[in-house]
Short mmCIF file of C-alpha atoms and ligand atoms in Angstrom, two decimals:
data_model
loop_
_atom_site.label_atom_id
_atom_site.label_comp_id
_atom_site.label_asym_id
_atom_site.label_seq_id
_atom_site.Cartn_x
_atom_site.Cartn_y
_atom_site.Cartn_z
CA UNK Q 1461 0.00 0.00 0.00
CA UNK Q 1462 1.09 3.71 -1.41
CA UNK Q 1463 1.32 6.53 0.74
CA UNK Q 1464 -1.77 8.06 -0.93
CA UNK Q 1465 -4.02 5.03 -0.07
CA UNK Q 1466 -4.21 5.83 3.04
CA UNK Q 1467 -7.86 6.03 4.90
CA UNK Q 1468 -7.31 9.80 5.49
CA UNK Q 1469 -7.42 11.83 2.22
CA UNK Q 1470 -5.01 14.48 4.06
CA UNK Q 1471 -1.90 15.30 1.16
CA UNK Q 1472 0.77 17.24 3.13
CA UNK Q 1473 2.37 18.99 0.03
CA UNK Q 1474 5.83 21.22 0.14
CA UNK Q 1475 6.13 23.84 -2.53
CA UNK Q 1476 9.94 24.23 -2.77
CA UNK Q 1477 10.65 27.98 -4.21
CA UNK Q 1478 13.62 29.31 -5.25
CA UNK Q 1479 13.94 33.08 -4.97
CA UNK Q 1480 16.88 35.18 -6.07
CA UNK Q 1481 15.83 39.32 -6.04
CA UNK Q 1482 11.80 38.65 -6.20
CA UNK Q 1483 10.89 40.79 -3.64
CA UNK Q 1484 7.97 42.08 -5.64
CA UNK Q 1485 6.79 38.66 -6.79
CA UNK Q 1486 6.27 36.57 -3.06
CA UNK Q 1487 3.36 38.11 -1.94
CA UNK Q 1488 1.68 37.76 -5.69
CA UNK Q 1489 2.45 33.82 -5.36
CA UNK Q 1490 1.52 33.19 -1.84
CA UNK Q 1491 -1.72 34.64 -2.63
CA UNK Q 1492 -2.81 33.03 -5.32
CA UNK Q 1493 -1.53 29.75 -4.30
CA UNK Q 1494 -3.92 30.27 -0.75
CA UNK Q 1495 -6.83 31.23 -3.28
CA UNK Q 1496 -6.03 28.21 -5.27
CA UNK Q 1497 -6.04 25.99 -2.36
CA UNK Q 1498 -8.71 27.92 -0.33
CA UNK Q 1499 -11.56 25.37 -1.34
CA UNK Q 1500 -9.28 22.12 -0.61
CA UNK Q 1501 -9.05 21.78 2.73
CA UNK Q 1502 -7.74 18.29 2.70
CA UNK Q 1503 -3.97 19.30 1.46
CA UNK Q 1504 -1.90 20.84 3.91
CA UNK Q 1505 0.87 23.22 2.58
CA UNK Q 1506 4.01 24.41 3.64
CA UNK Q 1507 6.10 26.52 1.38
CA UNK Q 1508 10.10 26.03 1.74
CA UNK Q 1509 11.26 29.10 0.31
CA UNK Q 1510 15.04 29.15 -0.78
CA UNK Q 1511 16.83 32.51 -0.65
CA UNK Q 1512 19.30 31.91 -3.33
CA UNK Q 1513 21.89 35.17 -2.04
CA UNK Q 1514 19.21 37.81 -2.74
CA UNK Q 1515 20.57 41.51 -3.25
CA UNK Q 1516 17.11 43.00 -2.49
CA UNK Q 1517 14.89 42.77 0.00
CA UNK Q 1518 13.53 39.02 -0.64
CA UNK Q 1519 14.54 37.90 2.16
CA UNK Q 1520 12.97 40.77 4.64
CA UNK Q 1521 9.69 40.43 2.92
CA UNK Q 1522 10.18 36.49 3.40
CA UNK Q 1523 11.02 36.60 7.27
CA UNK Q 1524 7.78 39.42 7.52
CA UNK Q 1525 5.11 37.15 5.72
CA UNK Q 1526 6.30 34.21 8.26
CA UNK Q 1527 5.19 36.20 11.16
CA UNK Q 1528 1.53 35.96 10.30
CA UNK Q 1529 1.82 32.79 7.82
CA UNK Q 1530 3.31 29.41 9.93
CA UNK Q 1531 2.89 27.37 6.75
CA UNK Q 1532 6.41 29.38 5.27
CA UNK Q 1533 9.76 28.53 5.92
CA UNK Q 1534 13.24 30.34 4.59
CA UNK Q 1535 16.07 28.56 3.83
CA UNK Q 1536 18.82 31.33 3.73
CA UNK Q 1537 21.87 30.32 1.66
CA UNK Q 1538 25.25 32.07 2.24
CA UNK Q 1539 24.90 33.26 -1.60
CA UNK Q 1540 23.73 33.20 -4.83
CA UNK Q 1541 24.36 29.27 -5.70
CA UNK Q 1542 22.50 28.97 -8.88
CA UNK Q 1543 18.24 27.63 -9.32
CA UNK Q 1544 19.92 24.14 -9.54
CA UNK Q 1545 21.38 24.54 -5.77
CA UNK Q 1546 18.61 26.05 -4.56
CA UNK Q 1547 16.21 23.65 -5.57
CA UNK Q 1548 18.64 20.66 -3.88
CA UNK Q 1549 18.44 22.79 -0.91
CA UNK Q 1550 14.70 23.02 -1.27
CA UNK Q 1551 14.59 19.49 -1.56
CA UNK Q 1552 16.68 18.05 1.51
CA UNK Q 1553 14.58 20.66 3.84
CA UNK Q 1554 10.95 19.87 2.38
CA UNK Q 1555 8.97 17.19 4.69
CA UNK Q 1556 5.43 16.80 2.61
CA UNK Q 1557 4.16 13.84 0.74
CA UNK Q 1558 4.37 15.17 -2.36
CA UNK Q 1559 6.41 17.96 -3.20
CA UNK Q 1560 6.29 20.18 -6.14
CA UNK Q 1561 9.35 22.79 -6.98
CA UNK Q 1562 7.89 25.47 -8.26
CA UNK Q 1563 9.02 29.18 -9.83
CA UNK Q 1564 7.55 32.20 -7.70
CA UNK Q 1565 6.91 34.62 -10.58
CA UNK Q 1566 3.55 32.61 -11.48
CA UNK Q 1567 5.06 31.08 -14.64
CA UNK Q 1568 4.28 27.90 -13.26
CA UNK Q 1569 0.68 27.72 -12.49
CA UNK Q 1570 -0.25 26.62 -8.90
CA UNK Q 1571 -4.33 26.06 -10.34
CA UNK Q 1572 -2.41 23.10 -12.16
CA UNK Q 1573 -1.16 21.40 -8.69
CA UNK Q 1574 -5.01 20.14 -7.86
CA UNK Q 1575 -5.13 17.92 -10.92
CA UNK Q 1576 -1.26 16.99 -10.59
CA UNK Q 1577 -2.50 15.53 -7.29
CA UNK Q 1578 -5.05 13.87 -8.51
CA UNK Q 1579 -3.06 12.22 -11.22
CA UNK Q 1580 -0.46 11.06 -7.79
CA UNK Q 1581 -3.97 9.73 -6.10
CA UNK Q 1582 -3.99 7.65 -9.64
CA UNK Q 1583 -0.82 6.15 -8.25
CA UNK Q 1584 1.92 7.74 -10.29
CA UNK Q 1585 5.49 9.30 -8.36
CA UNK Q 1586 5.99 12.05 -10.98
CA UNK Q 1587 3.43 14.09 -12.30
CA UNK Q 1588 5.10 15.91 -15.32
CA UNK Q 1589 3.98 19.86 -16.50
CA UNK Q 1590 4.23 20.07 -19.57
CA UNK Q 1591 4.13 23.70 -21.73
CA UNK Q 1592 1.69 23.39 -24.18
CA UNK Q 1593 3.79 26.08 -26.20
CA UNK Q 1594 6.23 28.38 -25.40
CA UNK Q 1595 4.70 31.43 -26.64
CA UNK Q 1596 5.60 33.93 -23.78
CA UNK Q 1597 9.59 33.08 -24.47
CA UNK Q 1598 11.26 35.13 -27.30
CA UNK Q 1599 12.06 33.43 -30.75
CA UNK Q 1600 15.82 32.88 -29.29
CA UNK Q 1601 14.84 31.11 -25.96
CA UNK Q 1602 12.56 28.81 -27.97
CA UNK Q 1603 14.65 28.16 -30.77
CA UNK Q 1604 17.60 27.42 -28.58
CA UNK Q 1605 15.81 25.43 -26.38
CA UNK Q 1606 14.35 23.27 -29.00
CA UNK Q 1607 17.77 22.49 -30.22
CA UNK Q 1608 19.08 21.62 -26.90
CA UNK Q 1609 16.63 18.86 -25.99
CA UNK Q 1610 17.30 17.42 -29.87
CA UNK Q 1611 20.70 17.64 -28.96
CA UNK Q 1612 20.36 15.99 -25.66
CA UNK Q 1613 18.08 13.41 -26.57
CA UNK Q 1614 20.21 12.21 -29.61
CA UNK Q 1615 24.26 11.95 -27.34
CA UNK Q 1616 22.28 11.63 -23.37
CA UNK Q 1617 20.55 9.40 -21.66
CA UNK Q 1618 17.89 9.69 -20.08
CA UNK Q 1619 15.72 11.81 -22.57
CA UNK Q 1620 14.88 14.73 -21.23
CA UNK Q 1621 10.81 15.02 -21.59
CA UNK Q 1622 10.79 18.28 -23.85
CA UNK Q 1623 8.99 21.38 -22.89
CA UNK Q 1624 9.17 20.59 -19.34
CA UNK Q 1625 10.36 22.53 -17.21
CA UNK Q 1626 11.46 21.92 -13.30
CA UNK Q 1627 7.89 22.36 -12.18
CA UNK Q 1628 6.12 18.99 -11.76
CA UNK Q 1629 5.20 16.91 -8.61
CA UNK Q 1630 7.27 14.41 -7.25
CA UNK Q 1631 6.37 11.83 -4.83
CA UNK Q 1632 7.99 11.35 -1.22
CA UNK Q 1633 10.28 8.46 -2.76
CA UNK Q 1634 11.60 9.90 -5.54
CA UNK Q 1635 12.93 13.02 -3.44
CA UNK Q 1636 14.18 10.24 -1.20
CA UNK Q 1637 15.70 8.83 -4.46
CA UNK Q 1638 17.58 12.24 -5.37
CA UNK Q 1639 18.65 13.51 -2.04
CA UNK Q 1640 21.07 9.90 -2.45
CA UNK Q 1641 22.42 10.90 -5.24
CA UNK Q 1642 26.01 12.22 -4.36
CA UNK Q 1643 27.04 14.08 -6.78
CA UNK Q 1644 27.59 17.96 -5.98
CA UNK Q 1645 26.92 19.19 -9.69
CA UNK Q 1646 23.00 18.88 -10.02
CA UNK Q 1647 21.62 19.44 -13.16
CA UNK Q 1648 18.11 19.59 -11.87
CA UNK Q 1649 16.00 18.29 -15.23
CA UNK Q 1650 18.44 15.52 -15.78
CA UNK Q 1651 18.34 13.94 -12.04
CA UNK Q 1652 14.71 14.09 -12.44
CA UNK Q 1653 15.12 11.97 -15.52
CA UNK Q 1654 17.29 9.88 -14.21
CA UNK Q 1655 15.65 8.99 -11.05
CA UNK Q 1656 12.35 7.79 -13.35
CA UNK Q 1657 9.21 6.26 -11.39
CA UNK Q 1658 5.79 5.98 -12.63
CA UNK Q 1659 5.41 9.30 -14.73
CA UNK Q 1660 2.45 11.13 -15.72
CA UNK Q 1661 2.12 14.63 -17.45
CA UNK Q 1662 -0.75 17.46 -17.63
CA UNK Q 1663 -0.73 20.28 -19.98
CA UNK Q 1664 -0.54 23.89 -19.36
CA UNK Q 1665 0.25 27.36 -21.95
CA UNK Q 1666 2.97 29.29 -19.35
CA UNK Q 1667 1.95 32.60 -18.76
CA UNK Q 1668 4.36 35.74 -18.74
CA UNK Q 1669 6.40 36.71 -15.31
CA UNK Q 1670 3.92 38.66 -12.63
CA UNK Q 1671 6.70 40.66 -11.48
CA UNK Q 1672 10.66 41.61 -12.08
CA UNK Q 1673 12.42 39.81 -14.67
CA UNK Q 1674 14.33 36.81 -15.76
CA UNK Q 1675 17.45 35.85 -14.25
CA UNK Q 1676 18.73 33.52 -17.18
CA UNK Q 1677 20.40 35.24 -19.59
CA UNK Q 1678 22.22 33.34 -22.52
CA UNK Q 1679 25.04 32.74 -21.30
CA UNK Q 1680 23.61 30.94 -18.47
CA UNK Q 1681 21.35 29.14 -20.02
CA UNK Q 1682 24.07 27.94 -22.25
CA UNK Q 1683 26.41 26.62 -19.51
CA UNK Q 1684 23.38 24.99 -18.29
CA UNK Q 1685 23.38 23.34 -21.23
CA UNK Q 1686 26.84 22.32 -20.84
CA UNK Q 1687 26.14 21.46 -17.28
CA UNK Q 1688 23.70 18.58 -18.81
CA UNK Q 1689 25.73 17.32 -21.10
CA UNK Q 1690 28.41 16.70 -19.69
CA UNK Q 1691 26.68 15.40 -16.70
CA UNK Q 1692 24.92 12.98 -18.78
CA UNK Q 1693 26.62 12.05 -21.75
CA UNK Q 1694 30.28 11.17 -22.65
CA UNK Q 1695 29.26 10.99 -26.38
CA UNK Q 1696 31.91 14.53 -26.79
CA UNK Q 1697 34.68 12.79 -25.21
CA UNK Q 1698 34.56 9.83 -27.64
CA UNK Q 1699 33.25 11.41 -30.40
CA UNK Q 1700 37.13 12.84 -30.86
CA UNK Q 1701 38.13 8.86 -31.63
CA UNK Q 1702 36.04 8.79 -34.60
CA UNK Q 1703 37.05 12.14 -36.18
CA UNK Q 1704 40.61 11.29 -35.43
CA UNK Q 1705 40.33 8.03 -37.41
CA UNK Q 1706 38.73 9.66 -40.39
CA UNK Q 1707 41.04 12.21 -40.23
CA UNK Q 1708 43.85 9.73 -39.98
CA UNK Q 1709 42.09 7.31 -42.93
CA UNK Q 1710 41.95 10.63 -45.07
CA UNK Q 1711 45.32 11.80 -44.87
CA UNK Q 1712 46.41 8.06 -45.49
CA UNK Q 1713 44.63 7.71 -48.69
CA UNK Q 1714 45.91 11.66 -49.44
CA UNK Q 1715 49.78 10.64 -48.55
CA UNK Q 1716 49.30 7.03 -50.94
CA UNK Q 1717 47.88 9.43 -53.75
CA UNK Q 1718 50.60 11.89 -53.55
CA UNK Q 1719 53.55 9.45 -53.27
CA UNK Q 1720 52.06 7.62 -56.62
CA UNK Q 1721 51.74 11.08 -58.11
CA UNK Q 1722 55.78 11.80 -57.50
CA UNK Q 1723 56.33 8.35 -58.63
CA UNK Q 1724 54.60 8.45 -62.10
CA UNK Q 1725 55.10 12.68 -62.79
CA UNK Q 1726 58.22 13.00 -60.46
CA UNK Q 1727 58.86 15.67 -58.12
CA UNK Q 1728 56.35 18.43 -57.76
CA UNK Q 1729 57.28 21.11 -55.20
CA UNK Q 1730 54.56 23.59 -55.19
CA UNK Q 1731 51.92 22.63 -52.59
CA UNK Q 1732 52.02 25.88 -49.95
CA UNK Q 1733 48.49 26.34 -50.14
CA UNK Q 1734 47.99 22.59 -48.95
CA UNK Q 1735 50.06 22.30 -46.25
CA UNK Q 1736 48.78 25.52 -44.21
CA UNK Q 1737 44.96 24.14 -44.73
CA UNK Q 1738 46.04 21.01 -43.39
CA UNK Q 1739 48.30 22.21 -40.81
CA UNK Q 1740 45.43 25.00 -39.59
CA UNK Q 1741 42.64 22.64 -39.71
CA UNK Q 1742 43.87 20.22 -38.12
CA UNK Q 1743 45.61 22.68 -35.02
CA UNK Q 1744 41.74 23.77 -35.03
CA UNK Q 1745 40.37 20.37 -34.44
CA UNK Q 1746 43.23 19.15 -32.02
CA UNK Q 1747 42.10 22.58 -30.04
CA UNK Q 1748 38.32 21.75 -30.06
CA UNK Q 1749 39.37 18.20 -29.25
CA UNK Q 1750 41.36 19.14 -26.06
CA UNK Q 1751 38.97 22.19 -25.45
CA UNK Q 1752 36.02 18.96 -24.85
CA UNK Q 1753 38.26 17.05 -22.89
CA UNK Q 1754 39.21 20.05 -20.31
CA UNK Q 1755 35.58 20.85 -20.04
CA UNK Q 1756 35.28 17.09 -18.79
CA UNK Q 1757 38.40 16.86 -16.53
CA UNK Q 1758 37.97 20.47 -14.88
CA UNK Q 1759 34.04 18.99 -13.81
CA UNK Q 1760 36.13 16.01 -12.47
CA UNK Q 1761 38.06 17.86 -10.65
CA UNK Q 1762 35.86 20.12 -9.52
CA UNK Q 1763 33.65 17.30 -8.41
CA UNK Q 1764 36.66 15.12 -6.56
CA UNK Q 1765 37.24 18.15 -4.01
CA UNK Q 1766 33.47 16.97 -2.69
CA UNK Q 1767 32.34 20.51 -1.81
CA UNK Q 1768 28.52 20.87 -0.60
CA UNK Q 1769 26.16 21.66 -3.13
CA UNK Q 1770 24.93 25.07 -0.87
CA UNK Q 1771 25.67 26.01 2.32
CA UNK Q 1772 23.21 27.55 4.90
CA UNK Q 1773 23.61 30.70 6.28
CA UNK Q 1774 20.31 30.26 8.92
CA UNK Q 1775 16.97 28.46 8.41
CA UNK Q 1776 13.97 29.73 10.18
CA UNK Q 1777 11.26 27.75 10.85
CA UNK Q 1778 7.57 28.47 10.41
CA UNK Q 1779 5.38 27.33 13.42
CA UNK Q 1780 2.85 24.94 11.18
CA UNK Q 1781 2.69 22.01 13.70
CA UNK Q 1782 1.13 19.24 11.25
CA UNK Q 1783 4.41 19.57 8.80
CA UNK Q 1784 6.53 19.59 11.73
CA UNK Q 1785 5.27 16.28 12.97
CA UNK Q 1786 6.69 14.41 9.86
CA UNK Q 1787 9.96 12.94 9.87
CA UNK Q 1788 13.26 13.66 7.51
CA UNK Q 1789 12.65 17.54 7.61
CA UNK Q 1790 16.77 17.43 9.42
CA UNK Q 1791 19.44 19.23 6.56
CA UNK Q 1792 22.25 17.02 6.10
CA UNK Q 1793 26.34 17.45 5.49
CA UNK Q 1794 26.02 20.63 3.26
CA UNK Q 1795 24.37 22.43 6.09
CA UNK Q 1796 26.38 24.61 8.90
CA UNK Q 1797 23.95 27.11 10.34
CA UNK Q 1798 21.31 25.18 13.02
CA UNK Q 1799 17.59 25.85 12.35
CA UNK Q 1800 16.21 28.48 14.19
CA UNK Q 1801 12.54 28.55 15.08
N1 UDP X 313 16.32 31.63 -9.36
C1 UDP X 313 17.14 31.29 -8.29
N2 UDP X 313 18.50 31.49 -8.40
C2 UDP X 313 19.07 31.97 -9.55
C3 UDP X 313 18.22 32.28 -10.63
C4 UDP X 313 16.86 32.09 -10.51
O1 UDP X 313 16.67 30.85 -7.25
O2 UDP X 313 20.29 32.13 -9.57
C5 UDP X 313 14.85 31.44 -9.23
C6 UDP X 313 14.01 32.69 -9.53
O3 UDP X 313 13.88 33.52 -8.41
C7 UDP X 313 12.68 32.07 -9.95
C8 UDP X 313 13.10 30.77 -10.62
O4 UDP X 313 14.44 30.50 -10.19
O5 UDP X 313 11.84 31.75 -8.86
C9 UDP X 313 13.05 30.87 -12.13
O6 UDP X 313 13.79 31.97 -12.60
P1 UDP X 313 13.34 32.87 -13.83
O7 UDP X 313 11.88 33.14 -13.74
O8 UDP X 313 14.23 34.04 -13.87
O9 UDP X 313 13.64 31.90 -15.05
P2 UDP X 313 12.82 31.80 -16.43
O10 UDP X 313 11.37 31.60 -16.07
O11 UDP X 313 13.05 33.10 -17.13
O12 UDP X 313 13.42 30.61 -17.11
MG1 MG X 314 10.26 32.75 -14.84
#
């Protein structure tokens, strides 16, 4: 027997909520997720919110809607470690049921969390969202994104479901499932893969932001991108075997066809041109070559010096006693502040 076949229909859920300078968005979400869940009196929330090293006020607004809300609790890292960190940290503190991580700026939908726990009532551990389209991204975002997941899904494994983003609902096991996996560079979408369970999707179109902006600018989405595939595929490591064999084959077959050439005309000195686009390609490709290997070996290293994923700089508490009661709310290793109530 499941979790959720329990006699009482009570679903503790955690909403784990990275924030990094939203100061103007909190009090938008927390109210519409209370109107949303105003007429179901049967789940329980508590909202672990994860101050990702704010420069704003995030965290003062945070620590004054706790004083008249028990159901929140801040998780205050020591700075800004990235959504990916955040949402680890979000993880390892949330103690509901189910748990769903979720963006503050109403991009993800909380009206959608009703059905997504009706679809975990049907018995499944992961209840995908997935964006109908991506309208409210520009042409860039989309167009990039759409090549990443075709990239992903044809060197990685797991595939990544596309057009899904980190919000979905996860079952108590499978965040059981992730907080055991070790490794300290989290690639959020691709553990979530990984993990698998029973998975089940619902559809939604993703609004615009309700307040501020985006923080992902290119050039972090792209080393996300980098993050994944390195995490999850060594395809770009060996893919530098094949080239350098048909390289090789082709400069065999070029060296046979020049040494029958001096043979039947003789000697034939010109051939400056040649030589420098052979010499320059080939520096390029030896470049590109190491450049994919360093990427590799500098996320090794990185990795072997075992560093936490976050650290803590305090958590407080809310008061809600009926989240409190359940077990495995403690913050393991990566954790050096003690919670304060
Ligand atoms: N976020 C975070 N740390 C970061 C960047 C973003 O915690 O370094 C949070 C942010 O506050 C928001 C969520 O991650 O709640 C999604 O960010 P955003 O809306 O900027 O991303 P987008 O929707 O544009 O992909
Ligand atoms: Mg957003």
């Amino acid at each position: 027997m499941t979790s959720r076949e329990t006699f009482d229909s009570t679903v503790r859920l955690s909403l784990v909520v990275p924030v990094f300078n939203e100061e103007e968005a909190i009090s938008l979400f927390v109210d519409r997720v209370t109107q949303v869940f105003s007429i179901l009196p049967e789940v329980v929330i508590e909202f672990v919110f994860i101050n990702d090293g704010s420069r704003d006020h995030t965290l003062d607004v945070l620590l004054r809607l706790q004083q008249h809300d028990a159901r929140v609790r801040v998780i205050d890292l020591s700075r800004n470690f990235g959504k990916e960190a955040a949402l680890s940290a979000g993880l390892q503190a949330a103690r509901g049921q189910v748990v769903v991580p979720i963006d503050v700026d109403l991009q993800d939908p909380p009206e959608l969390i009703p059905t997504m726990i009706a679809k975990w009532r049907e018995g499944f551990e992961v209840v995908l969202a997935h964006r109908r389209h991506r309208g409210s991204d520009t042409w860039a975002k989309r167009s990039s994104a759409s090549w990443f997941y075709r990239i992903h899904n044809m060197i990685a494994s797991p595939r990544l479901p596309e057009n899904v983003g980190d919000f979905r609902l996860v079952d108590r096991c499978v965040v059981d499932a992730l907080k055991a996996l070790p490794e300290s560079r989290r690639f959020m979408k691709g553990l979530f893969a990984w993990v698998g369970f029973r998975t089940a999707s619902v559809h939604y179109t993703r609004p615009e932001r309700s307040a501020g902006s985006s923080k992902f600018n290119g050039w972090r989405l792209w080393n996300l991108a980098l993050e994944d595939v390195t995490s999850f595929s060594t395809s770009p490591l060996r893919v530098w075997t094949y080239i350098g064999l048909a390289v090789s084959a082709l400069s065999f077959m070029f060296g046979l066809y020049i040494a029958l050439k001096v043979i039947i005309h003789g000697v034939d000195v010109p051939g400056y041109a040649s030589i420098i686009v052979a010499v320059t390609l080939l520096g390029g490709l030896q470049l590109v070559g190491i450049g994919v290997i360093g990427e590799y070996l500098g996320r090794t290293y990185i990795e072997s010096k075992r560093r936490p994923v976050f650290l803590v700089r305090q958590i407080y508490e809310g008061g809600d006693a009926d989240m409190a009661s359940n077990a495995g709310a403690e913050l393991p290793a990566p954790v050096l502040a003690a919670p304060r109530a």
